[in-house]
CSV table of C-alpha atoms in Angstrom, one decimal:
chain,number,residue,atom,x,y,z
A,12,UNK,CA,34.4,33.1,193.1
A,13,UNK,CA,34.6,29.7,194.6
A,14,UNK,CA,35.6,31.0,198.0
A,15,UNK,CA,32.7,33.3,198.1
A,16,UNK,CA,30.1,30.4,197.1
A,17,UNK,CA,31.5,28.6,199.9
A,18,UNK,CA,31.4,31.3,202.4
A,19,UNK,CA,27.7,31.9,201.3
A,20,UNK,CA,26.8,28.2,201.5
A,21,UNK,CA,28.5,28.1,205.0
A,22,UNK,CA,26.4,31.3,206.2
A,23,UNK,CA,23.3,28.9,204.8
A,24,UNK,CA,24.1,26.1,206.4
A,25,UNK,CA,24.6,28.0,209.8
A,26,UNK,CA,21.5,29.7,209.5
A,27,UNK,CA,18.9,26.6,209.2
A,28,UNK,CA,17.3,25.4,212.1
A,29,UNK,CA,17.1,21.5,210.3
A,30,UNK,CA,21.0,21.2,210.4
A,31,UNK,CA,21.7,21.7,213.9
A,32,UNK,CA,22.9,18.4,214.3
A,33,UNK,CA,26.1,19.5,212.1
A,34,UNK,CA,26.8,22.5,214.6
A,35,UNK,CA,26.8,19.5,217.1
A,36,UNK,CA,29.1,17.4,215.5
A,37,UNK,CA,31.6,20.1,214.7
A,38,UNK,CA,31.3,21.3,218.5
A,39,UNK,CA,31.9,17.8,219.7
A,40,UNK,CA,35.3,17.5,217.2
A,41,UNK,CA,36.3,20.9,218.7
A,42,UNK,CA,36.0,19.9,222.2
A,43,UNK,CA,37.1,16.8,221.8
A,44,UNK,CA,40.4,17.9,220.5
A,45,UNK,CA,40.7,19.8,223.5
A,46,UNK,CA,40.0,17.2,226.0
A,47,UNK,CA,40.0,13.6,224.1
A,48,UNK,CA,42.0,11.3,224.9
A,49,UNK,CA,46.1,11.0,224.2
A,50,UNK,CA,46.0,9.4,220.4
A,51,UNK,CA,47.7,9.5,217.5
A,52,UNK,CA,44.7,9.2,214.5
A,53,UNK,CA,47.7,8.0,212.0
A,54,UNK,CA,46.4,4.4,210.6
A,55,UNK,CA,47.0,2.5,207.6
A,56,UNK,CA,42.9,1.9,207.2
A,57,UNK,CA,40.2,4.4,208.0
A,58,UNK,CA,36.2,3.6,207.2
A,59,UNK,CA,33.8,6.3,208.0
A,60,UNK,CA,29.9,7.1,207.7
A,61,UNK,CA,29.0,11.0,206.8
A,62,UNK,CA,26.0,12.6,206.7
A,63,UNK,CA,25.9,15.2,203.8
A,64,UNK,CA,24.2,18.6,202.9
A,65,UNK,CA,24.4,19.4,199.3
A,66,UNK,CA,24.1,23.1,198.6
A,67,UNK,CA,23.4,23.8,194.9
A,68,UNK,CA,25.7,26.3,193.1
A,69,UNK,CA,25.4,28.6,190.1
A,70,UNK,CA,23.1,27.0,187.3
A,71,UNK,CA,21.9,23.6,189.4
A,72,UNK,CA,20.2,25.8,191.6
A,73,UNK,CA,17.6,27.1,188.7
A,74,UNK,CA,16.2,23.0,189.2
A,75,UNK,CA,17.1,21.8,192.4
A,76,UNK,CA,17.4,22.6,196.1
A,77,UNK,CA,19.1,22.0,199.0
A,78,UNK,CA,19.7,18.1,199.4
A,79,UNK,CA,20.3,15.7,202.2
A,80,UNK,CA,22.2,12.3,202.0
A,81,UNK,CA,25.2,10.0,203.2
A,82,UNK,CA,28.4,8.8,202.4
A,83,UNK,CA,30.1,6.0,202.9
A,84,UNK,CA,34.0,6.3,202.5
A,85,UNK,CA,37.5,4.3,203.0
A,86,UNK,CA,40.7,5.4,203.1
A,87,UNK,CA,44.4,3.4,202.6
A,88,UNK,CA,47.4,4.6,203.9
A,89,UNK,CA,50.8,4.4,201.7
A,90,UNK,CA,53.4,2.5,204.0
A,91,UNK,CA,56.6,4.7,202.6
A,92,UNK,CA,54.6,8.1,202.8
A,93,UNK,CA,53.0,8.7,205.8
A,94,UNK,CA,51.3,11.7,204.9
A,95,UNK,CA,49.7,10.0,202.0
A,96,UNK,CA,46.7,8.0,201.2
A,97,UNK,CA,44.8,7.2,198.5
A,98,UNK,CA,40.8,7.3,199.3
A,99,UNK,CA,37.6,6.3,197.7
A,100,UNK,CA,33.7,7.1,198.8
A,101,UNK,CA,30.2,6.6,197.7
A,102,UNK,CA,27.6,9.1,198.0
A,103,UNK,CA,23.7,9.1,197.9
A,104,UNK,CA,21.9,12.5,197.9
A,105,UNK,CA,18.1,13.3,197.4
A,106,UNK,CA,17.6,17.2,196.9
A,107,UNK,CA,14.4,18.8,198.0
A,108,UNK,CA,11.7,19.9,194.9
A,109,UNK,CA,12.3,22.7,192.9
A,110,UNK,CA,10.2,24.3,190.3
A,111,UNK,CA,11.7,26.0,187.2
A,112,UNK,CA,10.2,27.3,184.0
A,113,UNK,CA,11.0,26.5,180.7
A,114,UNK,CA,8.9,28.3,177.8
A,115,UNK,CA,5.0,27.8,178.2
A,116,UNK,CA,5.7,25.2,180.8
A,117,UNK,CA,6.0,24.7,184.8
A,118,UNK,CA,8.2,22.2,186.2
A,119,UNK,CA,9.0,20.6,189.4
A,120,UNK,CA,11.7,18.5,189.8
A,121,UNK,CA,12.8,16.0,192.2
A,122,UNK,CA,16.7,14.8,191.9
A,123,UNK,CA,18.7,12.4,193.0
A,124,UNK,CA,22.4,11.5,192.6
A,125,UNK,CA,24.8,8.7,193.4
A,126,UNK,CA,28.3,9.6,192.7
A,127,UNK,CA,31.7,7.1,193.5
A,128,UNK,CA,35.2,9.1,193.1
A,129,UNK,CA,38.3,7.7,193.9
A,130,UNK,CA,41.8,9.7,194.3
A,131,UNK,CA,44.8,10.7,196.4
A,132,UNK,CA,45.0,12.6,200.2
A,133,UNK,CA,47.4,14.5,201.6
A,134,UNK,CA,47.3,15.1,205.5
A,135,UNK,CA,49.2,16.7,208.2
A,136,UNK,CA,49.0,15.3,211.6
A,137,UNK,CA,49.4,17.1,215.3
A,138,UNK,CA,48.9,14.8,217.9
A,139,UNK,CA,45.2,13.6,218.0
A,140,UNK,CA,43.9,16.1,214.7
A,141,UNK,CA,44.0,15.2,211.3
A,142,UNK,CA,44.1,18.3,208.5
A,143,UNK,CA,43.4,16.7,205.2
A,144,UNK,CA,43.3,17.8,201.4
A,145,UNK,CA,41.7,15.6,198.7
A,146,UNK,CA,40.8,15.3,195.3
A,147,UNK,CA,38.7,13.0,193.1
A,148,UNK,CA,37.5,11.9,190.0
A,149,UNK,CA,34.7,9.6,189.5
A,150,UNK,CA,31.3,9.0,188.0
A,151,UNK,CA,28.4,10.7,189.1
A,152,UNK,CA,24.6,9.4,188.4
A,153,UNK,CA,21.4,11.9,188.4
A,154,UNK,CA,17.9,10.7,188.2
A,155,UNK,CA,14.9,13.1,187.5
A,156,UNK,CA,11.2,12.4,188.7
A,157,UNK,CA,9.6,15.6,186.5
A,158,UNK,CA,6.0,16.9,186.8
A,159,UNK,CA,5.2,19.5,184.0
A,160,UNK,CA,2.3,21.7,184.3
A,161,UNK,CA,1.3,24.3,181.4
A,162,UNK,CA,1.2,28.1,181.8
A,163,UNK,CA,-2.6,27.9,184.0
A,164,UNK,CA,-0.8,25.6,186.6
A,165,UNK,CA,-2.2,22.8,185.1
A,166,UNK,CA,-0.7,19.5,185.4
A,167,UNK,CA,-0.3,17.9,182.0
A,168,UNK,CA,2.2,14.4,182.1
A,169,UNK,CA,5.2,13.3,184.4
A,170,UNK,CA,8.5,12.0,183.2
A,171,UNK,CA,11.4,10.2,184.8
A,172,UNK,CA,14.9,10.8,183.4
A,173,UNK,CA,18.8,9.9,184.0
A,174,UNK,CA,22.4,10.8,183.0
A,175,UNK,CA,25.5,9.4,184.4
A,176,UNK,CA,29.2,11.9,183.6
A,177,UNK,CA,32.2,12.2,185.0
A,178,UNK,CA,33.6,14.8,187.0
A,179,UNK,CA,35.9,15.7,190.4
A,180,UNK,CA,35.5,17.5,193.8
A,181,UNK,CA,38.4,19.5,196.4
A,182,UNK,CA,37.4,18.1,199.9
A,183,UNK,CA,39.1,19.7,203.0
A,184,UNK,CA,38.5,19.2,206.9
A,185,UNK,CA,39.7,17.7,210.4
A,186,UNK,CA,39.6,14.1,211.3
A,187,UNK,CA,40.1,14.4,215.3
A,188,UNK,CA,40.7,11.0,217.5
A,189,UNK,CA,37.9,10.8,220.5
A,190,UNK,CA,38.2,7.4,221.7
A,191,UNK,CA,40.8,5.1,222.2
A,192,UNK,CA,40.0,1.1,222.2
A,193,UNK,CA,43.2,-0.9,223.4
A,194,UNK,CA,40.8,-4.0,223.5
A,195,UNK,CA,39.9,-3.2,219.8
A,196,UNK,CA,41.8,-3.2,216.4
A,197,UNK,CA,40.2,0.2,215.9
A,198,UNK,CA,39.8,3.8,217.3
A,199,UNK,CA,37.4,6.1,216.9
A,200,UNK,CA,37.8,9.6,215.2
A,201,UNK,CA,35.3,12.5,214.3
A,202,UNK,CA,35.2,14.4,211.2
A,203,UNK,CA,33.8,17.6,210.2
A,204,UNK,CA,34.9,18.8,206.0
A,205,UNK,CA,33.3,20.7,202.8
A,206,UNK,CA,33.7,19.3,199.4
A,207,UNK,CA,33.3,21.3,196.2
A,208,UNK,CA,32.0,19.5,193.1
A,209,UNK,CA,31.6,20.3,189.5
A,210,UNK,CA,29.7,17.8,186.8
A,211,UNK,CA,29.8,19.2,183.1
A,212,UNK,CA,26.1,18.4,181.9
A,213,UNK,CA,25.3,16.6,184.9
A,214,UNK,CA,21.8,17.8,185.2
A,215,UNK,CA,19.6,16.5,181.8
A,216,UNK,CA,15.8,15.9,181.7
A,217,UNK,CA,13.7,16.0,178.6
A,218,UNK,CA,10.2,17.6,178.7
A,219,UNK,CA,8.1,15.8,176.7
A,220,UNK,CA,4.6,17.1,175.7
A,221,UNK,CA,2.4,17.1,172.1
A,222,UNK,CA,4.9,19.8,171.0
A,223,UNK,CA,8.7,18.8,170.3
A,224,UNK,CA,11.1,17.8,173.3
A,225,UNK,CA,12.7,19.9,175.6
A,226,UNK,CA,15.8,19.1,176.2
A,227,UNK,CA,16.9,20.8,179.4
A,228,UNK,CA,20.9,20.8,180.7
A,229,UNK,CA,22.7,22.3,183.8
A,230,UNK,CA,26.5,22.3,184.9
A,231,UNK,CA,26.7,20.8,188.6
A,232,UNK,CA,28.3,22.4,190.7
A,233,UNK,CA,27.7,22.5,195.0
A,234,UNK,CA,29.2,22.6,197.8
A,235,UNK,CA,28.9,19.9,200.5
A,236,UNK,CA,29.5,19.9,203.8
A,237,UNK,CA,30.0,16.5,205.6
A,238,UNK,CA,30.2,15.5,209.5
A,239,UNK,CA,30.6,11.8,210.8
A,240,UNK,CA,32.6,9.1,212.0
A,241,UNK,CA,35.9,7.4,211.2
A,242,UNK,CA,37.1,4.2,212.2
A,243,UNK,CA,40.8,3.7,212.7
A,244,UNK,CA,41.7,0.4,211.9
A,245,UNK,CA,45.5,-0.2,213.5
């Protein structure tokens, strides 16, 4: 099943005409593994800049939609194992507004998350390309801005709401070297990836009328795909 939702996010992501800049990037990686310069992108210290689309999976997607965001991400290499490194990132998504209906009510939903995992990276290295697998575990915040509106469409009060859990993502992909900078301690690298990440509970919000609270709960899960820059520090 997880294959499949990735597949179908992937035919998504394709499709949209707002994410064309992601088909660039991935078309510069590929050709610049081609023709980039000579490089090895082996390095004890990579820093990199992402930019994120957030696919909602299963549940999340009965309150939320596709979101948009960044991450922010380091990575230390482990001097007696090459092919190890242990890596850490910080992202910030805001998903688009999604309406949902509990009983009697209407309500949209604007959602943001800021999530920080840590954990370990295996890669395998061929000349300039990088093929990485990593998994984390972290915390991960979600805030709600909630309008609720009654059966007629009618707007009736707005509440704000936020929940901070635990819980991990797989992330795969190619780091690929593209510029060499002997005056420099660094190099330059692109990557292109897809993360998969699951939140028990992660979604709460509590409707909140002249009848008794709703409490409303969702599983996360998405799948993300990611494109950016790496710095190689040597």
């Amino acid at each position: 099943m997880v294959f499949v939702g990735i597949y179908s996010a992937w035919f998504v992501i394709m499709r949209g005409k707002n994410f064309i800049r992601f088909r660039a990037l991935i078309l510069v990686a590929v050709c610049s593994g081609v023709w980039g310069c000579p490089q090895s992108v082996k390095a004890q210290w990579k820093v990199g800049a992402d930019l994120v689309v957030a696919i909602p999976m299963a549940e999340f997607t009965e309150v939320t939609d596709t979101g948009t965001g960044l991450e922010l991400k380091g990575h230390y290499g482990l001097r007696n194992l090459p092919n190890v490194s242990l890596g850490a990132d910080a992202i910030f998504i805001t998903y688009q507004y999604e309406p949902y209906f509990e009983p009697g009510f209407m309500v949209e939903t604007r959602t943001q998350s800021i999530r920080f995992t840590l954990g370990p990276q295996l890669s395998a290295y061929y000349r300039r390309t990088e093929l990485y697998l990593s998994a984390k575990y972290g915390l991960y915040y979600f805030y709600t801005h909630d309008d609720i509106f009654d059966g007629f469409g009618i707007w009736l009060t707005r509440t704000r709401n936020s929940n901070t859990e635990f819980g991990w993502n797989v992330t795969s992909g190619l780091v690929v070297g593209i510029a060499r900078m002997p005056k420099k301690n660094f190099d330059l690298a692109v990557h292109v990836g897809g993360s998969w990440h699951v939140v028990r509970d992660g979604f709460k919000t509590v409707i909140e009328t002249e009848g008794d609270p709703i409490d409303v709960r969702r599983d996360i899960e998405e799948f993300c795909i990611h494109a950016g820059l790496v710095f190689l520090f040597r």
